[in-house]
PDB file of C-alpha atoms in Angstrom:
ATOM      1  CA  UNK A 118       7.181  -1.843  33.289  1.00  0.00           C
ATOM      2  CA  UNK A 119       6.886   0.583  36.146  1.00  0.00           C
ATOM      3  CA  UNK A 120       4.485   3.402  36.306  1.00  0.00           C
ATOM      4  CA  UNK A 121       7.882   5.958  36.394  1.00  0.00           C
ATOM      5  CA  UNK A 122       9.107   3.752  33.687  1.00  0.00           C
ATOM      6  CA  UNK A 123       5.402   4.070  31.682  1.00  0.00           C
ATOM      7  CA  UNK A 124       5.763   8.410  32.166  1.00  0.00           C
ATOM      8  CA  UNK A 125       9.579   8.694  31.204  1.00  0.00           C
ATOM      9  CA  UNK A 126       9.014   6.473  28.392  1.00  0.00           C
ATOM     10  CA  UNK A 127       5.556   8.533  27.768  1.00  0.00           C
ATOM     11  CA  UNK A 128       7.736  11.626  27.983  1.00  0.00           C
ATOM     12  CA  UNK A 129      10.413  10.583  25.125  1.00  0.00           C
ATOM     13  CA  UNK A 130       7.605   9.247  22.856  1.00  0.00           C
ATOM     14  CA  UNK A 131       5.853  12.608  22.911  1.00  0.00           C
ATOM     15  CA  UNK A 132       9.360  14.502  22.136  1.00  0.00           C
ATOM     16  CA  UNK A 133       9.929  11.313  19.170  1.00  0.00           C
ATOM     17  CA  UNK A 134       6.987  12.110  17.701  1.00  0.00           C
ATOM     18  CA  UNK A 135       7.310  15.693  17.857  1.00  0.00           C
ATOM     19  CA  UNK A 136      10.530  15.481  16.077  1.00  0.00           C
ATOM     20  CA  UNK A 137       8.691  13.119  13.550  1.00  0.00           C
ATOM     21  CA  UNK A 138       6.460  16.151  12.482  1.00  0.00           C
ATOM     22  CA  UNK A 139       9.920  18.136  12.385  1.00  0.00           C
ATOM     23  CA  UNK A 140      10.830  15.640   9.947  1.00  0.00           C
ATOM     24  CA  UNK A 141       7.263  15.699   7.906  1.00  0.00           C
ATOM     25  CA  UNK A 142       7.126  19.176   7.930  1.00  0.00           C
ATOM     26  CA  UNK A 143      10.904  19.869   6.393  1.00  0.00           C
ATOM     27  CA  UNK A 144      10.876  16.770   4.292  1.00  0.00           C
ATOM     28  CA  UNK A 145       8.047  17.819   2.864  1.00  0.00           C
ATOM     29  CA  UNK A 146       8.984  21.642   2.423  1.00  0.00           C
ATOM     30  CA  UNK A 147      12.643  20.018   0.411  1.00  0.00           C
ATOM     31  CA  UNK A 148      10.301  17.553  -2.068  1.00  0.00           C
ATOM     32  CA  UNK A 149       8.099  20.473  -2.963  1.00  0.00           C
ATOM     33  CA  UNK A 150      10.750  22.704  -3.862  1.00  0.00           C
ATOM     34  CA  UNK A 151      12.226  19.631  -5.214  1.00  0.00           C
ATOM     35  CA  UNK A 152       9.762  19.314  -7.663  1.00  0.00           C
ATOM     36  CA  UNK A 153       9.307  22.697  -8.765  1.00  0.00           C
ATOM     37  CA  UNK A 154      12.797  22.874  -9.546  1.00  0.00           C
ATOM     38  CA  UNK A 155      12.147  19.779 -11.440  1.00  0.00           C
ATOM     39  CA  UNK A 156       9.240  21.574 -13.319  1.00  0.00           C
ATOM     40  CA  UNK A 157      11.401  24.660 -14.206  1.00  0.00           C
ATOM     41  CA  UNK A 158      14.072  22.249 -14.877  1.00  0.00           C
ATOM     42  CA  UNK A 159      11.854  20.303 -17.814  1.00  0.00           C
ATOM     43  CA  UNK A 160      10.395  23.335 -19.448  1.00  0.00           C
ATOM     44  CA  UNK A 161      13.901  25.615 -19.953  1.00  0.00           C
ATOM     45  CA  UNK A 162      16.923  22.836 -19.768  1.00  0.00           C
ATOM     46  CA  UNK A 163      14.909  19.492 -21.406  1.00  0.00           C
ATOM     47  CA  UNK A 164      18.041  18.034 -22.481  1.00  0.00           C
ATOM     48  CA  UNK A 165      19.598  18.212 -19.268  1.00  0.00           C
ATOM     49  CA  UNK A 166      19.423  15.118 -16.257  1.00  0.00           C
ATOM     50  CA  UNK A 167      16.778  16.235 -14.192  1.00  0.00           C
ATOM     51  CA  UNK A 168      16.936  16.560 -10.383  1.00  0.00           C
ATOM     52  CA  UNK A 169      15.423  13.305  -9.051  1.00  0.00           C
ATOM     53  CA  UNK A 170      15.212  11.790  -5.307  1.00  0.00           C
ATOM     54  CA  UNK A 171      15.587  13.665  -1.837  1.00  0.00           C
ATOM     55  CA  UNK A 172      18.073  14.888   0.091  1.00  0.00           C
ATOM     56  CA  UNK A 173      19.133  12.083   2.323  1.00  0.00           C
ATOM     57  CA  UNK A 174      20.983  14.645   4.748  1.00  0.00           C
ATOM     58  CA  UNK A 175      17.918  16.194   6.017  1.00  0.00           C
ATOM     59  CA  UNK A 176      16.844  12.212   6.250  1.00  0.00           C
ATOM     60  CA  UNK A 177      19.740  11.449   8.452  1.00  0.00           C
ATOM     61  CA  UNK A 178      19.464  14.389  10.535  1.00  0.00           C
ATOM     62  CA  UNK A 179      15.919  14.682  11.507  1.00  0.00           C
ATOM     63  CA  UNK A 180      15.752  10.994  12.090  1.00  0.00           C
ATOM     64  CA  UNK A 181      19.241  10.868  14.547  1.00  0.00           C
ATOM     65  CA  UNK A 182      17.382  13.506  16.417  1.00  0.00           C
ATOM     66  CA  UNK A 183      14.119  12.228  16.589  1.00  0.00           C
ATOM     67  CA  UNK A 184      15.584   8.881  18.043  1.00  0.00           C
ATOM     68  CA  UNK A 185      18.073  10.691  20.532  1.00  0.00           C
ATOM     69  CA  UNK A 186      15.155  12.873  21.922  1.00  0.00           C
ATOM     70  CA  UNK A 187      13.452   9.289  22.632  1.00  0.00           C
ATOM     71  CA  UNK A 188      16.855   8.423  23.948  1.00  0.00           C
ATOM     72  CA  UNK A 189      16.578   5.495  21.804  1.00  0.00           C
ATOM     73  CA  UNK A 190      20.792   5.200  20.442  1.00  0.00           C
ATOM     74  CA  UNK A 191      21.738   4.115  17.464  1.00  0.00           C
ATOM     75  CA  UNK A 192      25.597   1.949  17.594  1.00  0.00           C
ATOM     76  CA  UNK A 193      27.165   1.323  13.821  1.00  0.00           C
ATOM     77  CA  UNK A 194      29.673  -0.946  13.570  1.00  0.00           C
ATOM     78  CA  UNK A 195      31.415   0.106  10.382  1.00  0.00           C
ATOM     79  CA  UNK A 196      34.961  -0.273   9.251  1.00  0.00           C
ATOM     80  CA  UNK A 197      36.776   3.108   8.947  1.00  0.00           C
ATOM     81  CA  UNK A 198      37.241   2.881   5.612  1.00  0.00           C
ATOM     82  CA  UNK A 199      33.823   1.768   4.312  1.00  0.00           C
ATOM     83  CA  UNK A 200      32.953   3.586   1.481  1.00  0.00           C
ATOM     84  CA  UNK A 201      29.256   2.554  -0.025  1.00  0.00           C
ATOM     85  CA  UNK A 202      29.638   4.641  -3.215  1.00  0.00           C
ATOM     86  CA  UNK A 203      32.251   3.123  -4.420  1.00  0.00           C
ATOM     87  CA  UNK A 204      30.463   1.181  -6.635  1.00  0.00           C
ATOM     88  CA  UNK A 205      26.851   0.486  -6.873  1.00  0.00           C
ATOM     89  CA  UNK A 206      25.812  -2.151  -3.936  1.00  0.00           C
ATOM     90  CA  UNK A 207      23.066  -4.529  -3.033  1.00  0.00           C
ATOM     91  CA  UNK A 208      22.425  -3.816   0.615  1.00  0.00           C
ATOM     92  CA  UNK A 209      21.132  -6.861   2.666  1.00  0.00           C
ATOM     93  CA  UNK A 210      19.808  -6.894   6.058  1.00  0.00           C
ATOM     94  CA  UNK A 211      17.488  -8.680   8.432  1.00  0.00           C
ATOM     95  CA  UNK A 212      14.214  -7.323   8.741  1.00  0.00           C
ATOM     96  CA  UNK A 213      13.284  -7.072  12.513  1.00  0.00           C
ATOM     97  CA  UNK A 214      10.969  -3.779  13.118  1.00  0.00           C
ATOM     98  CA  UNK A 215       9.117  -0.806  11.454  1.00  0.00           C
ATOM     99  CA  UNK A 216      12.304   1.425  12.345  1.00  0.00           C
ATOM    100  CA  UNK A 217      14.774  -0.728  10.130  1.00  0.00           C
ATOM    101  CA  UNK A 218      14.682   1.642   7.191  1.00  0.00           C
ATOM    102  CA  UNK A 219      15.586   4.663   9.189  1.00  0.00           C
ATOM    103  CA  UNK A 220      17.818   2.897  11.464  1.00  0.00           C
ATOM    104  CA  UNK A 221      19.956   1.356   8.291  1.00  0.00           C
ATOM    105  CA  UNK A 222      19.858   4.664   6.471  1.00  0.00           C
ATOM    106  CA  UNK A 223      21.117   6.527   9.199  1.00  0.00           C
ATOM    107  CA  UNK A 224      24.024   4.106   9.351  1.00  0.00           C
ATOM    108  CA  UNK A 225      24.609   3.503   6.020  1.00  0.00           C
ATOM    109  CA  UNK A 226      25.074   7.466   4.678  1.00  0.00           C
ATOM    110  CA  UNK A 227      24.264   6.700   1.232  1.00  0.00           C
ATOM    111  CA  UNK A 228      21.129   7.870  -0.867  1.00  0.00           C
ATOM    112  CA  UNK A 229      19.848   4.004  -1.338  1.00  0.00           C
ATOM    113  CA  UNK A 230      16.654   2.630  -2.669  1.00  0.00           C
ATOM    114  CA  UNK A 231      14.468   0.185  -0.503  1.00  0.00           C
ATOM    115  CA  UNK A 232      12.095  -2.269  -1.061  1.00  0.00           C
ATOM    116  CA  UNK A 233       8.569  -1.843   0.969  1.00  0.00           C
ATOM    117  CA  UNK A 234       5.520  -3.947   0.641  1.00  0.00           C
ATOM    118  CA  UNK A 235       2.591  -2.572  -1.448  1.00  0.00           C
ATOM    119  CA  UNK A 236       0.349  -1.861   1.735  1.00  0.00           C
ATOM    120  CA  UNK A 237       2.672   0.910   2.435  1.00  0.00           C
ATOM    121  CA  UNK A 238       1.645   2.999  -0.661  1.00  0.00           C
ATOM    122  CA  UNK A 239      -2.001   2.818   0.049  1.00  0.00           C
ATOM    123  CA  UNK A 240      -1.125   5.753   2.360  1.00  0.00           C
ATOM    124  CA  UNK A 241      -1.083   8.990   0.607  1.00  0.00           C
ATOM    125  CA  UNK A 242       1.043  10.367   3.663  1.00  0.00           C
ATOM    126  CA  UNK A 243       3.460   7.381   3.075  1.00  0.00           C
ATOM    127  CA  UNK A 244       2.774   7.085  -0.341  1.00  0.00           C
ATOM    128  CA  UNK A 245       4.346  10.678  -1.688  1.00  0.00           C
ATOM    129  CA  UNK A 246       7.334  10.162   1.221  1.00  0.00           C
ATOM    130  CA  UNK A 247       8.123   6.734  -0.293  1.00  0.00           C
ATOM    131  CA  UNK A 248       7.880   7.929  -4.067  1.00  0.00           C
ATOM    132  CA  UNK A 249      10.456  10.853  -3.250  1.00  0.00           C
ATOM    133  CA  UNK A 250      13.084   8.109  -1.618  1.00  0.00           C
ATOM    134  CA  UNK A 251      12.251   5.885  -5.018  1.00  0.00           C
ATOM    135  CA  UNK A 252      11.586   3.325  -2.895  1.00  0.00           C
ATOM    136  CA  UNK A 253      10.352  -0.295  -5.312  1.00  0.00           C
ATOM    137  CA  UNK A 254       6.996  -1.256  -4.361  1.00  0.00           C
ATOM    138  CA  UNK A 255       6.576  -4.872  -3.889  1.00  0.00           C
ATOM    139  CA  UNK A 256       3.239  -7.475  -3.931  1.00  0.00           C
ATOM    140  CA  UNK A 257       4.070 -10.104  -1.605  1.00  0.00           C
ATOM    141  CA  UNK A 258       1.523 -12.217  -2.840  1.00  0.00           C
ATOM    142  CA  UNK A 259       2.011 -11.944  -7.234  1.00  0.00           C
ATOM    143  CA  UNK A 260       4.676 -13.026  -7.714  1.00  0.00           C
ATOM    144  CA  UNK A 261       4.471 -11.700 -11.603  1.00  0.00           C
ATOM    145  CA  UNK A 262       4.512  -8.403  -9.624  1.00  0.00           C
ATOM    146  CA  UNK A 263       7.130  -9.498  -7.232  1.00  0.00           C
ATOM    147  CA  UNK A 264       9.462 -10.198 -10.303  1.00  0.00           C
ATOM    148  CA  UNK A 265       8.977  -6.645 -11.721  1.00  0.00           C
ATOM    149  CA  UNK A 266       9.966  -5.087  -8.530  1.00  0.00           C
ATOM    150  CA  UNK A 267      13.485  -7.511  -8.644  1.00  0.00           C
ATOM    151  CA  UNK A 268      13.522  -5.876 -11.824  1.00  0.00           C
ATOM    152  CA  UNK A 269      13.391  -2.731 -11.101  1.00  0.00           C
ATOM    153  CA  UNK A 270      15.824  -3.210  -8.395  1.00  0.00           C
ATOM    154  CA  UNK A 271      17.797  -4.106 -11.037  1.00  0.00           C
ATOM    155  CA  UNK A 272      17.727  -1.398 -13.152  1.00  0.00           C
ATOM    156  CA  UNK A 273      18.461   1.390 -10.120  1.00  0.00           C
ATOM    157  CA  UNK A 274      21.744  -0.546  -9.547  1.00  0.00           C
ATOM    158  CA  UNK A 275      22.535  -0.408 -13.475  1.00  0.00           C
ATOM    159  CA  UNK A 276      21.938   3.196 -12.800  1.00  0.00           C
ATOM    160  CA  UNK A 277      24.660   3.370 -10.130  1.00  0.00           C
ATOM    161  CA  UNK A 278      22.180   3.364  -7.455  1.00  0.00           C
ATOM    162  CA  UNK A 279      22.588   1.772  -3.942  1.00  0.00           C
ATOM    163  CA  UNK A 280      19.486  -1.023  -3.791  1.00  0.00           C
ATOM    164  CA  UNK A 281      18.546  -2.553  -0.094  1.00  0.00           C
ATOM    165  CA  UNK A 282      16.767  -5.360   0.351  1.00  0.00           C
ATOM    166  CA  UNK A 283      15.323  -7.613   3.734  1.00  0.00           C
ATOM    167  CA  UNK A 284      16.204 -10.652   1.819  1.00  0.00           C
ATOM    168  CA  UNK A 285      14.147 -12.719   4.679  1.00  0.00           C
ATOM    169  CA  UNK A 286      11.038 -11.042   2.279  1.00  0.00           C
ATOM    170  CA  UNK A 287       8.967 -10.252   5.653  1.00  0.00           C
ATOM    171  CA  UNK A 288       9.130  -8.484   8.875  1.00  0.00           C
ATOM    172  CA  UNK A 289      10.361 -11.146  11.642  1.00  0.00           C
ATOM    173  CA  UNK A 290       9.351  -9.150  15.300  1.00  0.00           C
ATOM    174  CA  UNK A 291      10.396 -12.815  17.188  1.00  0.00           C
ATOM    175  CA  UNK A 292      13.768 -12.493  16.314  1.00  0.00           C
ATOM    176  CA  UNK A 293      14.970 -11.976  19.661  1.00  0.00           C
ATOM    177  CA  UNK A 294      13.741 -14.674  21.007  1.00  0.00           C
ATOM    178  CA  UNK A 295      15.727 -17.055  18.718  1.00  0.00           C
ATOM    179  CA  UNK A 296      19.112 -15.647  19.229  1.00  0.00           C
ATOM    180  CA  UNK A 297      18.874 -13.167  16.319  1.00  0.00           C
ATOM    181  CA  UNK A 298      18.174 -16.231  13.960  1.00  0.00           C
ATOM    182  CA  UNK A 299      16.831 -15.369  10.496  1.00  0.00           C
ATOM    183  CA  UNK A 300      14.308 -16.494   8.881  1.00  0.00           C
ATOM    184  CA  UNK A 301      14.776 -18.204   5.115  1.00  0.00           C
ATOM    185  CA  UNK A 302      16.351 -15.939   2.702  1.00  0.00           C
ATOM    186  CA  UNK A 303      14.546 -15.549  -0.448  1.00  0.00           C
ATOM    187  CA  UNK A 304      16.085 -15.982  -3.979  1.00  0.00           C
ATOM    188  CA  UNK A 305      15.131 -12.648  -5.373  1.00  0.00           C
ATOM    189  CA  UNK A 306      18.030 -11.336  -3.795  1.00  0.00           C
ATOM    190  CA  UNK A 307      20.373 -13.425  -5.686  1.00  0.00           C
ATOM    191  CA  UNK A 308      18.954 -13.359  -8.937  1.00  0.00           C
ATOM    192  CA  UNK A 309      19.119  -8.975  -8.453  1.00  0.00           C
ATOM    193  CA  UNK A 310      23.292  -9.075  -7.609  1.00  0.00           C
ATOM    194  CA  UNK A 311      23.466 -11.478 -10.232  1.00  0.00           C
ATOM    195  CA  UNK A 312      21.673  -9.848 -13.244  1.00  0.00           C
ATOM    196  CA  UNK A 313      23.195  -6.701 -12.208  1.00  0.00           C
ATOM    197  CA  UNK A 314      26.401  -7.687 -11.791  1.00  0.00           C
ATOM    198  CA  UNK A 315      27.255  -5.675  -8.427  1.00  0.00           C
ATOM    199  CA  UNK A 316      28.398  -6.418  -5.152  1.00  0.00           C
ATOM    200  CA  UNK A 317      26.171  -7.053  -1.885  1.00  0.00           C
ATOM    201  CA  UNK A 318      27.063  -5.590   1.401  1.00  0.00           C
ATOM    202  CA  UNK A 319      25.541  -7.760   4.866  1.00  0.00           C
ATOM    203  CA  UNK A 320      24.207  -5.575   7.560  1.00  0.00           C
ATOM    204  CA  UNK A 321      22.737  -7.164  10.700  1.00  0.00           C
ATOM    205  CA  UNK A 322      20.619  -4.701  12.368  1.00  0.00           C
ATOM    206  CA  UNK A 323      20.262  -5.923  16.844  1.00  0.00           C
ATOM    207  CA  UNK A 324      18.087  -4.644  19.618  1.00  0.00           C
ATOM    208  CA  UNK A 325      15.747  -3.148  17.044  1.00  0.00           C
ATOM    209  CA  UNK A 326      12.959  -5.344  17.533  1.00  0.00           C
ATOM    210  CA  UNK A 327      13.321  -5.177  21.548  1.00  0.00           C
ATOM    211  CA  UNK A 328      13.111  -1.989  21.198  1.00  0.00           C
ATOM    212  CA  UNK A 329      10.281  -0.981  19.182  1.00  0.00           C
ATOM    213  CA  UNK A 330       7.292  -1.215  20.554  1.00  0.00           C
ATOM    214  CA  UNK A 331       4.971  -3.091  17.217  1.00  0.00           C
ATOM    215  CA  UNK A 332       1.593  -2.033  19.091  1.00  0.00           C
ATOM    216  CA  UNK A 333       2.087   1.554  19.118  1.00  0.00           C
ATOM    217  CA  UNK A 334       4.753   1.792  16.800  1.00  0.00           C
ATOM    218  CA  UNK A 335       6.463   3.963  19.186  1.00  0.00           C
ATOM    219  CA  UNK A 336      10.426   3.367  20.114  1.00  0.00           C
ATOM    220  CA  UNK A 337      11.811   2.677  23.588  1.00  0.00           C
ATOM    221  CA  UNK A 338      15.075   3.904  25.040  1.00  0.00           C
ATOM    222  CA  UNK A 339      17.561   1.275  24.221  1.00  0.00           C
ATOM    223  CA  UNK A 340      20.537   1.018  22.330  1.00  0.00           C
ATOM    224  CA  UNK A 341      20.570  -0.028  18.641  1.00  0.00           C
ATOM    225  CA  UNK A 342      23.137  -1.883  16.664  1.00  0.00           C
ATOM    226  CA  UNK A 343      23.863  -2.042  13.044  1.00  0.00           C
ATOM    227  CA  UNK A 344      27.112  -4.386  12.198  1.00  0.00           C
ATOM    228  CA  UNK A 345      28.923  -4.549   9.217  1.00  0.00           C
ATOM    229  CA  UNK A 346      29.205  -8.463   7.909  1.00  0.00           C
ATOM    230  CA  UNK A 347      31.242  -8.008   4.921  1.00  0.00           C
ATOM    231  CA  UNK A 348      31.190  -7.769   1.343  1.00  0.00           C
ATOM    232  CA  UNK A 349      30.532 -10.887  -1.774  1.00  0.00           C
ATOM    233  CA  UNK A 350      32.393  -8.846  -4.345  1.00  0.00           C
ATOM    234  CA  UNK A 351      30.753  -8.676  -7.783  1.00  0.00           C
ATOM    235  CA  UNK A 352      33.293 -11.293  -9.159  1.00  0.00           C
ATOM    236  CA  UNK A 353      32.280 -13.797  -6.698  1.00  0.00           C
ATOM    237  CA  UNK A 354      28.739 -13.104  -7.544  1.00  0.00           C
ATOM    238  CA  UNK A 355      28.868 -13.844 -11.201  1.00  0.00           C
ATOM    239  CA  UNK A 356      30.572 -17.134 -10.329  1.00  0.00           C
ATOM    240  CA  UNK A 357      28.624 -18.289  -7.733  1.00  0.00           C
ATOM    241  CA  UNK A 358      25.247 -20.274  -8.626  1.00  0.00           C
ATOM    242  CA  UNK A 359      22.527 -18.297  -6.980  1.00  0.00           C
ATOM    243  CA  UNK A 360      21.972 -21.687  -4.381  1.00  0.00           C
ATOM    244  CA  UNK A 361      25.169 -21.502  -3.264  1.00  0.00           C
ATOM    245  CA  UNK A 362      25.164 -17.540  -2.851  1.00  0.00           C
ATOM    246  CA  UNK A 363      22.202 -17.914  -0.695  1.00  0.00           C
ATOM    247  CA  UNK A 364      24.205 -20.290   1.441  1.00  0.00           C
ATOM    248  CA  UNK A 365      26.945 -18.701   1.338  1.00  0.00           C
ATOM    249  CA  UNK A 366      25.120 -15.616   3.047  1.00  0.00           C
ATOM    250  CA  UNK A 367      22.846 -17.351   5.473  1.00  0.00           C
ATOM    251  CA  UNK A 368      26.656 -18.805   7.052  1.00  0.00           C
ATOM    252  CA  UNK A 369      27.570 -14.921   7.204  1.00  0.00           C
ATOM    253  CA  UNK A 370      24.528 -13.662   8.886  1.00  0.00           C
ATOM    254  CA  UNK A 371      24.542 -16.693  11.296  1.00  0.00           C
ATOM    255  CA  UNK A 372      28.459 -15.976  12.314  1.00  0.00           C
ATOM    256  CA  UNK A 373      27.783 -12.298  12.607  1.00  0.00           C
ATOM    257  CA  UNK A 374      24.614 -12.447  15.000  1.00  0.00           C
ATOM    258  CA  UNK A 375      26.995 -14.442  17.469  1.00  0.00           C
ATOM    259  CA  UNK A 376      28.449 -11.092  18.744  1.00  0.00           C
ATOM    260  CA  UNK A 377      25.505  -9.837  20.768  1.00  0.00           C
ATOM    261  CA  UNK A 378      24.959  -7.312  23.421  1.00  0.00           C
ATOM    262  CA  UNK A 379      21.965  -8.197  24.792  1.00  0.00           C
ATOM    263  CA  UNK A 380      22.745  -6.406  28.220  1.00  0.00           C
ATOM    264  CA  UNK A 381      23.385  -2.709  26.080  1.00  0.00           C
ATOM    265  CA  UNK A 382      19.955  -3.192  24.448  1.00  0.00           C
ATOM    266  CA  UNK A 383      17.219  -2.463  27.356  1.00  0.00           C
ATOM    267  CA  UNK A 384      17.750   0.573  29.689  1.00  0.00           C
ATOM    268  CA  UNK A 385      15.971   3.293  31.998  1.00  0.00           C
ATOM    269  CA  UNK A 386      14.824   5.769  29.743  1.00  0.00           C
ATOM    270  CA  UNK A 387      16.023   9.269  30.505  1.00  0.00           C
ATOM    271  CA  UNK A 388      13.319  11.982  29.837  1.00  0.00           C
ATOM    272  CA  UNK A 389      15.773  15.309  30.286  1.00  0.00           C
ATOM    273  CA  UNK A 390      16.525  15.666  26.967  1.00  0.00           C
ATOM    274  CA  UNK A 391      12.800  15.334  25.657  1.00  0.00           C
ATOM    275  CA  UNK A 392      11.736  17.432  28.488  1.00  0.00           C
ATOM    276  CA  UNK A 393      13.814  20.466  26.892  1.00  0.00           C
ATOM    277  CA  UNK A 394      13.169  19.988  23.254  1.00  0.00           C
ATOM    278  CA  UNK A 395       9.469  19.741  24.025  1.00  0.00           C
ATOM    279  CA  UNK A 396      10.247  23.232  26.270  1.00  0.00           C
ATOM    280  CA  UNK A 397      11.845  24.096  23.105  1.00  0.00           C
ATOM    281  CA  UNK A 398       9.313  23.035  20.678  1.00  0.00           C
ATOM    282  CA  UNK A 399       6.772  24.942  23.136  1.00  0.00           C
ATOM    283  CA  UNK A 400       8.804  28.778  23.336  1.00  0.00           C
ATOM    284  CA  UNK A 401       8.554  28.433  19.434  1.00  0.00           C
ATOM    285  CA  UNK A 402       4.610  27.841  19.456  1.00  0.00           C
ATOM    286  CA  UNK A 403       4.465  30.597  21.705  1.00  0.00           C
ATOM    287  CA  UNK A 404       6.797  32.940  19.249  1.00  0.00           C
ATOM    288  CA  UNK A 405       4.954  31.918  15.883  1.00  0.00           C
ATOM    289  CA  UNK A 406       1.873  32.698  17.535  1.00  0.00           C
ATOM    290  CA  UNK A 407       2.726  35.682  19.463  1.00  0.00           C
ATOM    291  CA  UNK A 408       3.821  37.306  15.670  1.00  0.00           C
ATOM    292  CA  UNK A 409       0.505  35.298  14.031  1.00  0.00           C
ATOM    293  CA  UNK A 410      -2.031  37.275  16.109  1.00  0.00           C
TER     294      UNK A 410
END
């Protein structure tokens, strides 16, 4: 990478991770409030179904401008009439960076709950954003602990919630370099549409890896896809022995990923945008302060 390339891309990082704290800061504002509401909510209306997750517009927002200050774009390829809530849906996708989560959600427009490995929750940061988004904890390594967190996958789609899952059970930052190819899909995927009796929904999430940089876990400008593979209705799902349902969607993922655009993914990043939202971010600084003192 050039040295003009390095301080552009420098530029939009600074601006991403400005907007990040955006996000912390109003995210975090919304769950507080959340849960006093939730408080009042318990002590005068027990009976009554209690407020619970957060408000996935502010998610969508803060995040879409976060990655278009880094001038890192996000492409969905969605049918016009997709609706996700119509009925509660297992949400598969291939796992290729640390920005899949937000990428997905931002396409997807649908409070959902994701799996994340246990390591996540160590962080208390992480830990109370995770917690407010439900997201299912899962141990890699037990599987008796594994199995509870199919489980409770299980019981949010009962619920009528949306449940996404990398069924490839691990991050794969290679993919790339093998055409898109996934890696082996694990069962627990299966066995959750099946015991729930819902519908899953294929996503296949390009350019993600390429560009997100896994060192700094910083973006870089590029273009982002997210592609809509289809549906296996519910029906088909109860039918299907969990083998052949696992076939059945490795042959869907591996026609989808043949429509690539590798030459959309890379590009020059642009730094005019981050320049004036860090101006921006800067005048207000100035203005909070100016009234502080």
């Amino acid at each position: 990478m050039s040295l003009k390339k390095q301080i552009f891309q420098g530029i939009c990082n600074a601006a991403f991770l400005v907007a990040i704290l955006h996000f912390i800061i109003a995210h975090g504002i919304h769950a507080l409030a959340l849960k006093a509401v939730q408080l009042v909510q318990k002590v005068l209306f027990p009976k009554q179904k209690r407020f619970e997750g957060f408000n996935f517009e502010i998610f969508h927002y803060l995040f879409r401008l976060a990655f278009f200050v880094n001038d890192t774009h996000l492409h969905s390829i969605f049918p016009k009439d997709l609706n996700v809530n119509e009925e509660p849906t297992l949400i598969l996708i291939n796992h290729t960076s640390a920005s899949d989560h937000a990428m997905v959600m931002c396409s997807v427009l649908s409070q959902t709950s994701f799996m994340a490995k246990a390591s996540l929750f160590k962080n208390p940061i992480m830990k109370f954003y995770l917690d407010s988004g439900k997201t299912i904890s899962v141990e890699r390594e037990d599987r008796e602990q594994a199995m509870g967190a199919v489980k409770q996958a299980e019981n949010n789609l009962k619920s009528g919630m949306n449940v996404s899952i990398f069924p490839e059970g691990t991050r794969n930052n290679d993919a790339h370099l093998d055409g898109g190819k996934l890696g082996p899909l694990k069962m627990g995927a299966f066995h959750c549409a099946k015991n729930a009796s819902v519908r899953i929904m294929l996503l296949y999430c390009d350019g993600i890896s390429r560009t997100w940089n896994s060192r700094f876990k910083l973006p870089i400008a590029g273009t982002n896809f997210v592609k809509f593979l289809g549906y296996v209705s519910k029906e088909e799902v109860a039918k299907t022995d969990v083998h052949e349902l696992q076939k059945k969607v490795t042959e869907m993922y591996d026609q989808g990923r043949q429509c690539r655009s590798d030459d959309e993914i890379l590009k020059f990043p642009n730094p005019n945008i981050a320049i004036l939202f860090l101006l921006a971010n800067l005048w207000l600084l100035k203005c909070f302060f100016a009234k502080l003192f």
